[in-house]
Amino acid sequence: MASIPLLRLSLPILPYPILPHPLKSTPIPQFRLKSIPNSTTKCSYTPTPATDRLISAASYFIPFFNGLQYGRFLFAKYPLLAAPFEPLIPLLSLYHSVPYASFVTFFGLYLGVVRNPSFSRYARFNALQALVLDVLLVLPVLLQRIVSPGRTGLGLKVTAWAYSGLFLFVVACFVYGLLSSVLGKTPYLPIVAQAAARQLE
């Protein structure tokens, strides 16, 4: 009986996969972040020129001189309040001795500074703000002439209260505007600042 030959199949021998060692950790890839350059901008402070500060400070003397008349009731009732203003009497006398001094200084400041583009906006704004305040000071005088509250009784008391309050407002605006201009800061007077800013836009 013949023997059946055995078939030998030759299969390809595959290599065993190389597994990582359990005690060795696989290295984690490291990524380098690009450094972002520091882009902080340096703000340079430019001080207000002395000429602009001088013009701005001088502008507030116009409404101040024209507003001193509203303090007569306070000066009559409290004479000590007039003491700080006594050094200004010679300057006030010179100012009122010149014919149409208020009219000339008003239009001189308006045409020479406010409407002059060679001046900075800082000087023009302060000059215009002072002129707007000066215009508002004329309104109570015109109202008094129209209404004529009288020189006695309740009408006199209302006039005295209104004049005294307006005088304190003018002095506060003058001190605030003068000190701010000397320091190179922009003063914003109530009621006046918005009207002045609209004219310069």
Tab-separated table of C-alpha atoms in Angstrom:
chain	number	residue	atom	x	y	z
A	1	MET	CA	0.000	0.000	0.000
A	2	ALA	CA	1.489	3.214	-1.142
A	3	SER	CA	1.963	5.977	1.383
A	4	ILE	CA	0.258	9.339	0.751
A	5	PRO	CA	2.809	12.092	0.633
A	6	LEU	CA	2.315	14.866	3.172
A	7	LEU	CA	1.828	18.324	1.764
A	8	ARG	CA	3.976	20.905	3.382
A	9	LEU	CA	2.583	24.357	3.080
A	10	SER	CA	5.164	27.045	3.255
A	11	LEU	CA	3.570	30.062	4.903
A	12	PRO	CA	5.412	33.370	5.144
A	13	ILE	CA	6.789	34.044	8.571
A	14	LEU	CA	5.566	37.425	9.796
A	15	PRO	CA	7.740	39.360	12.180
A	16	TYR	CA	6.407	39.898	15.680
A	17	PRO	CA	5.281	43.500	16.353
A	18	ILE	CA	7.639	45.420	18.574
A	19	LEU	CA	5.631	46.597	21.526
A	20	PRO	CA	6.848	49.385	23.758
A	21	HIS	CA	8.320	48.371	27.030
A	22	PRO	CA	5.779	48.816	29.791
A	23	LEU	CA	8.277	50.599	32.021
A	24	LYS	CA	9.389	53.037	29.355
A	25	SER	CA	7.097	55.950	28.596
A	26	THR	CA	6.830	57.202	25.098
A	27	PRO	CA	8.320	60.653	24.720
A	28	ILE	CA	5.780	63.433	24.311
A	29	PRO	CA	6.568	65.737	21.410
A	30	GLN	CA	7.381	69.250	22.543
A	31	PHE	CA	6.130	72.285	20.694
A	32	ARG	CA	7.849	75.633	20.870
A	33	LEU	CA	5.634	78.676	20.924
A	34	LYS	CA	6.851	81.698	19.136
A	35	SER	CA	7.250	84.649	21.426
A	36	ILE	CA	4.995	87.555	20.564
A	37	PRO	CA	6.873	90.834	20.582
A	38	ASN	CA	5.748	93.370	23.134
A	39	SER	CA	3.748	95.979	21.276
A	40	THR	CA	3.064	98.446	24.065
A	41	THR	CA	2.889	101.952	22.712
A	42	LYS	CA	4.569	104.692	24.609
A	43	CYS	CA	2.334	107.728	25.040
A	44	SER	CA	4.257	110.943	24.917
A	45	TYR	CA	2.775	113.845	26.869
A	46	THR	CA	3.120	117.201	25.187
A	47	PRO	CA	2.559	120.104	27.584
A	48	THR	CA	0.415	123.045	26.574
A	49	PRO	CA	2.559	125.918	25.267
A	50	ALA	CA	2.941	128.928	27.543
A	51	THR	CA	1.434	131.250	24.905
A	52	ASP	CA	-1.797	129.260	24.740
A	53	ARG	CA	-2.042	129.143	28.517
A	54	LEU	CA	-1.496	132.899	28.778
A	55	ILE	CA	-4.155	133.699	26.177
A	56	SER	CA	-6.601	131.301	27.798
A	57	ALA	CA	-6.040	132.706	31.279
A	58	ALA	CA	-6.350	136.314	30.084
A	59	SER	CA	-9.634	135.542	28.304
A	60	TYR	CA	-11.453	134.834	31.547
A	61	PHE	CA	-10.780	138.328	32.858
A	62	ILE	CA	-13.338	139.751	30.408
A	63	PRO	CA	-16.439	138.061	31.902
A	64	PHE	CA	-14.964	138.509	35.359
A	65	PHE	CA	-14.639	142.292	34.989
A	66	ASN	CA	-18.122	142.577	33.502
A	67	GLY	CA	-19.604	140.319	36.180
A	68	LEU	CA	-18.321	142.218	39.211
A	69	GLN	CA	-21.306	144.560	38.989
A	70	TYR	CA	-23.563	141.746	40.181
A	71	GLY	CA	-21.794	141.629	43.519
A	72	ARG	CA	-22.892	145.034	44.733
A	73	PHE	CA	-25.607	143.627	46.994
A	74	LEU	CA	-23.152	141.238	48.641
A	75	PHE	CA	-20.541	143.971	49.001
A	76	ALA	CA	-23.082	146.264	50.647
A	77	LYS	CA	-24.210	143.593	53.096
A	78	TYR	CA	-20.788	142.041	53.730
A	79	PRO	CA	-18.039	144.644	53.205
A	80	LEU	CA	-15.302	142.124	53.993
A	81	LEU	CA	-16.102	140.291	50.762
A	82	ALA	CA	-14.900	143.279	48.775
A	83	ALA	CA	-11.405	143.136	50.327
A	84	PRO	CA	-9.976	140.474	47.934
A	85	PHE	CA	-11.090	142.569	44.950
A	86	GLU	CA	-9.539	145.863	46.088
A	87	PRO	CA	-6.158	145.201	44.348
A	88	LEU	CA	-8.083	144.991	41.068
A	89	ILE	CA	-9.631	148.456	41.428
A	90	PRO	CA	-6.874	150.271	39.440
A	91	LEU	CA	-7.129	147.718	36.650
A	92	LEU	CA	-10.913	147.982	36.661
A	93	SER	CA	-10.730	151.752	36.543
A	94	LEU	CA	-8.409	151.579	33.544
A	95	TYR	CA	-10.640	149.051	31.841
A	96	HIS	CA	-13.792	151.131	32.248
A	97	SER	CA	-12.061	154.429	31.442
A	98	VAL	CA	-11.388	153.341	27.855
A	99	PRO	CA	-14.411	154.076	25.635
A	100	TYR	CA	-16.106	150.913	24.396
A	101	ALA	CA	-13.448	148.798	26.101
A	102	SER	CA	-15.791	145.852	26.566
A	103	PHE	CA	-16.941	146.024	22.954
A	104	VAL	CA	-13.404	146.254	21.575
A	105	THR	CA	-11.998	143.452	23.715
A	106	PHE	CA	-14.921	141.196	22.846
A	107	PHE	CA	-14.554	141.455	19.083
A	108	GLY	CA	-10.774	141.650	19.309
A	109	LEU	CA	-10.687	138.330	21.133
A	110	TYR	CA	-13.277	136.793	18.847
A	111	LEU	CA	-11.672	137.812	15.559
A	112	GLY	CA	-8.066	137.665	16.720
A	113	VAL	CA	-8.115	134.344	18.566
A	114	VAL	CA	-11.337	132.365	18.087
A	115	ARG	CA	-11.466	132.790	14.300
A	116	ASN	CA	-7.717	132.637	13.844
A	117	PRO	CA	-6.661	129.126	12.733
A	118	SER	CA	-3.037	129.835	13.601
A	119	PHE	CA	-3.899	129.430	17.288
A	120	SER	CA	-4.398	125.989	18.812
A	121	ARG	CA	-7.828	124.600	19.555
A	122	TYR	CA	-7.022	124.871	23.264
A	123	ALA	CA	-6.615	128.656	23.137
A	124	ARG	CA	-9.573	129.122	20.796
A	125	PHE	CA	-11.869	127.012	22.972
A	126	ASN	CA	-11.013	128.886	26.161
A	127	ALA	CA	-11.369	132.266	24.460
A	128	LEU	CA	-14.757	131.316	23.014
A	129	GLN	CA	-15.911	129.862	26.318
A	130	ALA	CA	-15.077	133.135	28.070
A	131	LEU	CA	-16.932	135.127	25.396
A	132	VAL	CA	-20.042	132.953	25.662
A	133	LEU	CA	-20.042	133.494	29.420
A	134	ASP	CA	-19.692	137.236	28.837
A	135	VAL	CA	-22.708	137.224	26.516
A	136	LEU	CA	-24.808	135.411	29.122
A	137	LEU	CA	-23.988	138.118	31.656
A	138	VAL	CA	-25.781	140.694	29.519
A	139	LEU	CA	-29.104	138.831	29.675
A	140	PRO	CA	-29.977	139.667	33.340
A	141	VAL	CA	-29.457	143.388	32.688
A	142	LEU	CA	-31.726	143.275	29.638
A	143	LEU	CA	-34.311	141.273	31.579
A	144	GLN	CA	-34.242	143.775	34.427
A	145	ARG	CA	-34.879	146.642	32.033
A	146	ILE	CA	-37.803	144.827	30.451
A	147	VAL	CA	-39.487	143.524	33.604
A	148	SER	CA	-38.511	146.405	35.949
A	149	PRO	CA	-38.885	144.536	39.286
A	150	GLY	CA	-38.725	147.743	41.303
A	151	ARG	CA	-36.373	149.112	43.923
A	152	THR	CA	-38.345	148.129	47.024
A	153	GLY	CA	-40.233	145.189	48.429
A	154	LEU	CA	-40.190	141.705	46.969
A	155	GLY	CA	-38.849	142.825	43.618
A	156	LEU	CA	-35.696	144.187	45.237
A	157	LYS	CA	-35.160	140.981	47.215
A	158	VAL	CA	-35.486	138.816	44.102
A	159	THR	CA	-33.039	141.054	42.262
A	160	ALA	CA	-30.566	140.891	45.127
A	161	TRP	CA	-30.757	137.087	45.292
A	162	ALA	CA	-30.386	136.716	41.537
A	163	TYR	CA	-27.466	139.161	41.357
A	164	SER	CA	-25.675	137.553	44.303
A	165	GLY	CA	-26.054	134.050	42.887
A	166	LEU	CA	-24.871	135.177	39.475
A	167	PHE	CA	-21.871	136.919	41.025
A	168	LEU	CA	-20.822	133.766	42.875
A	169	PHE	CA	-21.214	131.775	39.667
A	170	VAL	CA	-19.013	134.218	37.737
A	171	VAL	CA	-16.304	134.182	40.406
A	172	ALA	CA	-16.316	130.375	40.524
A	173	CYS	CA	-16.038	130.170	36.726
A	174	PHE	CA	-13.231	132.728	36.739
A	175	VAL	CA	-11.175	130.918	39.377
A	176	TYR	CA	-11.768	127.540	37.749
A	177	GLY	CA	-10.930	128.770	34.252
A	178	LEU	CA	-7.893	130.758	35.366
A	179	LEU	CA	-6.301	127.959	37.394
A	180	SER	CA	-7.009	125.342	34.733
A	181	SER	CA	-5.466	127.522	32.030
A	182	VAL	CA	-2.355	128.193	34.080
A	183	LEU	CA	-1.931	124.453	34.661
A	184	GLY	CA	-2.510	123.662	31.000
A	185	LYS	CA	-5.783	121.792	31.576
A	186	THR	CA	-9.051	122.330	29.743
A	187	PRO	CA	-11.832	123.813	31.915
A	188	TYR	CA	-15.402	122.894	31.078
A	189	LEU	CA	-17.767	125.518	32.439
A	190	PRO	CA	-21.373	124.459	33.042
A	191	ILE	CA	-23.905	125.638	30.428
A	192	VAL	CA	-21.103	127.366	28.498
A	193	ALA	CA	-18.777	124.539	27.434
A	194	GLN	CA	-21.242	122.773	25.124
A	195	ALA	CA	-22.125	125.977	23.282
A	196	ALA	CA	-18.439	126.811	22.802
A	197	ALA	CA	-17.566	123.303	21.604
A	198	ARG	CA	-20.328	123.395	18.958
A	199	GLN	CA	-18.968	126.601	17.477
A	200	LEU	CA	-15.520	125.072	16.954
A	201	GLU	CA	-16.724	121.867	15.258
